[in-house]
């Protein structure tokens, strides 16, 4: 197997899971199995997979689950933000990078290395999201509440965002500017978040996905997308476990897909088949109340 030298990064900010029953999954065990499967599949294709986390995350992923990350940085305990800003750990991970990287969410599972066009791109994202109704309404509400935006808002046009299931690239200067822009946006509007009708956590997709796309667009910097654009109504196609291993080489069990019994079952079955020792460790740890 040809192995690639680009750095893969995952981040785990435990505080960001505090408001999510079962850590966002339908079943608590699926959270542990999902992280295990994600890490192990990344390590199957990449020599360097770094974890950026806090003490709780280190205790879980390294000491209890014994996942084979090649380096671990326990730096996220210094984050002084509410748990609803769940993207905070990701931004810290982006800022910490000093060479080209691909950040991969913990609910993503790969069966191939990423294409060379992704590994060599200046900026990367999973796919374009266009006119997602929830975010259109959210952006309008923010403008009505006089949120301060770092870029002009053109609501008469399509609302385009970049899904950040994977993110990163070679353009570290832009990534640092993007992180600073997002943090300034959060700080400038922090006192207004409680006025959002659907909750403060709405800030996350705007500061992470919308600002990434808009800032790159403003600077005329191209983004390389892993997946061709497709409607938000077909995002479930990213969880087609039943087609593995071919023609599917990439699964992103995003959002509500984690809250289905079938997704949890398929993650468990895949972990048991591909990495039986890790599956057994998790089952034993659950029975013994270690997890």
Coordinates of C-alpha atoms in Angstrom, one line a residue:
X1 CA 0.0 0.0 0.0
X2 CA 1.3 3.4 -1.0
X3 CA 1.2 5.6 2.1
X4 CA 1.0 9.4 2.0
X5 CA 3.0 11.8 4.2
X6 CA 0.5 14.6 4.6
X7 CA -0.6 15.2 8.1
X8 CA -4.0 14.2 9.2
X9 CA -5.5 15.9 12.3
X10 CA -8.5 15.1 14.5
X11 CA -9.8 17.2 17.4
X12 CA -11.9 16.3 20.4
X13 CA -13.1 19.0 22.7
X14 CA -15.1 17.2 25.4
X15 CA -16.9 20.3 26.5
X16 CA -18.5 20.6 23.1
X17 CA -20.3 17.3 23.6
X18 CA -22.0 18.4 26.9
X19 CA -25.3 19.4 25.3
X20 CA -25.6 16.3 23.2
X21 CA -27.4 13.2 24.5
X22 CA -25.2 10.2 23.9
X23 CA -22.5 12.5 22.4
X24 CA -24.8 13.2 19.4
X25 CA -25.4 9.5 18.6
X26 CA -28.4 7.3 19.1
X27 CA -26.4 5.1 21.5
X28 CA -23.6 6.0 23.8
X29 CA -21.5 3.0 22.7
X30 CA -21.6 4.2 19.1
X31 CA -19.7 7.4 20.1
X32 CA -16.8 5.3 21.3
X33 CA -17.0 2.9 18.4
X34 CA -17.3 5.7 15.9
X35 CA -14.1 7.4 17.1
X36 CA -12.3 4.1 17.1
X37 CA -13.3 3.3 13.6
X38 CA -12.5 6.8 12.3
X39 CA -9.0 6.8 13.8
X40 CA -8.2 3.2 12.8
X41 CA -9.3 3.7 9.2
X42 CA -7.2 6.9 8.9
X43 CA -4.2 5.1 10.3
X44 CA -4.7 2.3 7.7
X45 CA -3.8 4.9 5.0
X46 CA -1.8 7.6 6.7
X47 CA 1.5 7.5 8.7
X48 CA 0.7 10.6 10.7
X49 CA -2.6 11.2 12.5
X50 CA -2.5 13.8 15.2
X51 CA -5.1 14.3 18.0
X52 CA -5.7 17.7 19.6
X53 CA -7.8 17.3 22.7
X54 CA -8.3 18.1 26.4
X55 CA -7.6 16.0 29.5
X56 CA -11.0 14.3 29.3
X57 CA -10.5 13.5 25.6
X58 CA -7.0 12.2 26.3
X59 CA -8.3 9.9 29.0
X60 CA -11.0 8.5 26.8
X61 CA -9.3 8.2 23.4
X62 CA -5.8 7.4 24.4
X63 CA -5.8 5.9 27.9
X64 CA -9.1 4.0 27.7
X65 CA -9.7 3.3 24.0
X66 CA -5.9 3.1 23.3
X67 CA -6.3 4.6 19.8
X68 CA -3.1 4.7 17.7
X69 CA -2.7 8.4 17.2
X70 CA 0.9 9.2 16.3
X71 CA 0.9 12.4 18.3
X72 CA -1.3 13.9 20.9
X73 CA -1.6 17.5 22.0
X74 CA -3.6 18.2 25.2
X75 CA -4.2 21.9 24.7
X76 CA -8.0 22.4 24.6
X77 CA -8.5 22.7 28.4
X78 CA -7.6 26.4 28.1
X79 CA -10.7 27.1 25.9
X80 CA -13.0 29.4 27.8
X81 CA -16.1 29.2 25.7
X82 CA -19.6 27.8 26.3
X83 CA -20.2 24.2 25.2
X84 CA -22.6 25.3 22.5
X85 CA -19.7 26.8 20.5
X86 CA -18.8 23.2 19.5
X87 CA -16.5 24.3 16.7
X88 CA -14.1 25.9 19.1
X89 CA -11.9 22.8 19.3
X90 CA -11.7 22.6 15.6
X91 CA -10.5 26.2 15.2
X92 CA -7.8 25.6 17.8
X93 CA -6.7 22.6 15.9
X94 CA -6.6 24.6 12.6
X95 CA -4.5 27.4 14.2
X96 CA -2.0 24.9 15.7
X97 CA -0.9 23.6 12.3
X98 CA 2.4 24.8 10.9
X99 CA 2.4 22.6 7.8
X100 CA -0.2 21.3 5.3
X101 CA -2.9 19.2 6.9
X102 CA -6.3 17.7 6.5
X103 CA -8.6 17.9 9.5
X104 CA -11.1 15.0 9.6
X105 CA -14.2 15.0 11.8
X106 CA -14.6 12.0 14.2
X107 CA -17.7 10.7 12.4
X108 CA -15.9 10.3 9.1
X109 CA -14.7 6.8 8.0
X110 CA -12.4 6.3 4.9
X111 CA -11.6 3.2 2.8
X112 CA -9.1 4.9 0.5
X113 CA -6.6 7.7 1.0
X114 CA -7.8 11.1 -0.1
X115 CA -7.3 12.0 -3.8
X116 CA -4.0 13.7 -4.6
X117 CA -6.0 16.8 -5.7
X118 CA -7.2 17.1 -2.1
X119 CA -3.8 16.3 -0.5
X120 CA -2.1 19.0 -2.7
X121 CA -4.8 21.7 -2.7
X122 CA -4.4 25.1 -1.1
X123 CA -7.8 24.9 0.6
X124 CA -10.1 21.9 0.9
X125 CA -13.7 21.2 2.0
X126 CA -16.0 18.2 1.8
X127 CA -18.6 19.8 -0.5
X128 CA -20.6 22.9 -1.3
X129 CA -23.9 23.4 0.6
X130 CA -26.3 25.6 -1.3
X131 CA -29.4 27.2 0.1
X132 CA -29.8 25.1 3.2
X133 CA -33.2 26.4 4.5
X134 CA -32.2 26.4 8.2
X135 CA -29.1 28.5 7.6
X136 CA -30.9 30.9 5.2
X137 CA -33.3 31.7 8.0
X138 CA -30.5 31.9 10.5
X139 CA -28.5 34.3 8.4
X140 CA -31.6 36.5 7.9
X141 CA -32.3 36.5 11.6
X142 CA -28.7 37.5 12.3
X143 CA -28.9 40.4 9.9
X144 CA -32.2 41.5 11.4
X145 CA -30.6 41.5 14.8
X146 CA -27.8 43.6 13.5
X147 CA -25.0 41.1 13.8
X148 CA -21.6 42.4 12.8
X149 CA -20.3 40.6 9.8
X150 CA -16.7 40.8 8.6
X151 CA -17.9 40.5 4.9
X152 CA -20.9 42.0 3.0
X153 CA -24.0 39.9 3.1
X154 CA -25.9 39.5 -0.1
X155 CA -29.1 37.8 0.8
X156 CA -30.6 38.1 -2.7
X157 CA -28.1 35.6 -3.9
X158 CA -27.7 31.9 -3.3
X159 CA -26.4 31.1 0.2
X160 CA -23.3 29.0 -0.3
X161 CA -21.3 27.3 2.4
X162 CA -18.4 24.8 2.5
X163 CA -19.1 21.7 4.5
X164 CA -16.1 21.3 6.8
X165 CA -16.3 17.5 7.5
X166 CA -12.8 17.7 6.1
X167 CA -10.9 21.0 6.0
X168 CA -7.4 22.4 5.8
X169 CA -4.9 22.5 2.9
X170 CA -1.5 24.1 2.1
X171 CA -2.6 27.7 2.4
X172 CA -1.8 28.2 6.1
X173 CA -1.8 31.9 5.8
X174 CA -5.4 32.0 4.7
X175 CA -6.4 29.4 7.3
X176 CA -4.9 31.5 10.1
X177 CA -6.8 34.6 8.8
X178 CA -10.0 32.6 8.5
X179 CA -9.7 31.5 12.2
X180 CA -9.1 35.0 13.3
X181 CA -12.0 36.2 11.3
X182 CA -14.3 33.6 12.7
X183 CA -13.2 34.4 16.3
X184 CA -13.7 38.1 15.8
X185 CA -17.2 37.4 14.4
X186 CA -18.0 35.3 17.6
X187 CA -16.6 37.9 19.9
X188 CA -18.4 40.8 18.2
X189 CA -21.8 39.1 18.4
X190 CA -21.5 37.1 21.6
X191 CA -24.0 39.1 23.5
X192 CA -26.6 38.7 20.8
X193 CA -26.5 34.9 20.6
X194 CA -29.2 34.4 23.3
X195 CA -31.6 36.3 21.0
X196 CA -31.4 33.7 18.2
X197 CA -34.8 31.9 18.1
X198 CA -33.3 28.5 17.4
X199 CA -30.5 28.7 20.0
X200 CA -27.0 30.0 20.4
X201 CA -25.5 27.0 18.7
X202 CA -26.6 28.4 15.3
X203 CA -23.4 30.5 15.4
X204 CA -21.3 27.4 14.6
X205 CA -22.3 26.7 10.9
X206 CA -22.2 30.4 10.1
X207 CA -18.7 31.0 11.6
X208 CA -17.3 27.7 10.3
X209 CA -18.9 27.0 6.9
X210 CA -20.3 30.3 5.7
X211 CA -17.3 32.5 6.6
X212 CA -14.8 30.0 5.2
X213 CA -16.5 30.0 1.8
X214 CA -17.2 33.8 1.7
X215 CA -13.6 34.7 2.8
X216 CA -12.1 32.5 0.1
X217 CA -14.5 33.9 -2.4
X218 CA -13.6 37.5 -1.4
X219 CA -10.0 36.7 -1.9
X220 CA -10.5 34.8 -5.1
X221 CA -8.9 31.7 -3.6
X222 CA -10.3 28.4 -5.0
X223 CA -11.5 25.6 -2.7
X224 CA -11.0 22.0 -3.8
X225 CA -14.0 19.9 -2.9
X226 CA -13.8 16.2 -2.1
X227 CA -17.3 15.6 -3.4
X228 CA -19.2 17.2 -6.2
X229 CA -22.0 19.5 -5.2
X230 CA -25.3 17.9 -4.4
X231 CA -28.5 19.1 -2.7
X232 CA -28.8 19.1 1.0
X233 CA -31.8 16.8 0.7
X234 CA -29.3 14.1 -0.5
X235 CA -26.8 14.4 2.3
X236 CA -27.9 11.0 3.5
X237 CA -26.0 9.6 0.5
X238 CA -22.9 10.2 2.6
X239 CA -24.0 7.4 4.9
X240 CA -24.5 4.5 2.4
X241 CA -22.8 1.9 4.6
X242 CA -24.5 -0.9 2.7
X243 CA -22.5 -0.2 -0.4
X244 CA -19.1 -0.6 1.2
X245 CA -16.4 -1.2 0.3
X246 CA -17.1 -0.3 -3.4
X247 CA -18.1 2.1 -4.8
X248 CA -18.1 4.0 -1.5
X249 CA -14.7 5.0 0.0
X250 CA -15.9 7.8 2.3
X251 CA -18.6 7.9 4.9
X252 CA -19.6 11.0 6.9
X253 CA -22.2 10.1 9.5
X254 CA -23.2 13.7 9.9
X255 CA -26.0 15.4 11.9
X256 CA -29.2 13.4 12.4
X257 CA -27.7 10.4 10.7
X258 CA -25.9 9.6 13.9
X259 CA -29.2 9.5 15.7
X260 CA -30.5 6.4 13.9
X261 CA -30.2 2.9 15.1
X262 CA -29.1 1.6 11.7
X263 CA -26.1 3.9 11.6
X264 CA -25.0 2.9 15.1
X265 CA -25.5 -0.8 14.2
X266 CA -23.4 -0.4 11.0
X267 CA -20.6 1.3 12.8
X268 CA -20.5 -1.4 15.4
X269 CA -20.5 -4.2 12.8
X270 CA -17.8 -2.5 10.7
X271 CA -15.6 -2.1 13.8
X272 CA -16.1 -5.7 14.8
X273 CA -15.3 -7.0 11.4
X274 CA -12.3 -4.7 10.6
X275 CA -10.8 -4.2 14.1
X276 CA -12.2 -7.0 16.3
X277 CA -9.7 -6.4 19.1
X278 CA -10.8 -2.8 19.5
X279 CA -14.5 -3.8 19.4
X280 CA -13.9 -6.3 22.1
X281 CA -12.1 -3.7 24.2
X282 CA -15.0 -1.3 24.0
X283 CA -17.6 -4.0 24.8
X284 CA -15.6 -5.2 27.8
X285 CA -15.0 -1.6 29.0
X286 CA -18.7 -0.9 28.8
X287 CA -19.6 -4.0 30.7
X288 CA -17.1 -3.1 33.4
X289 CA -18.3 0.5 33.6
X290 CA -14.9 1.8 32.5
X291 CA -16.5 3.8 29.7

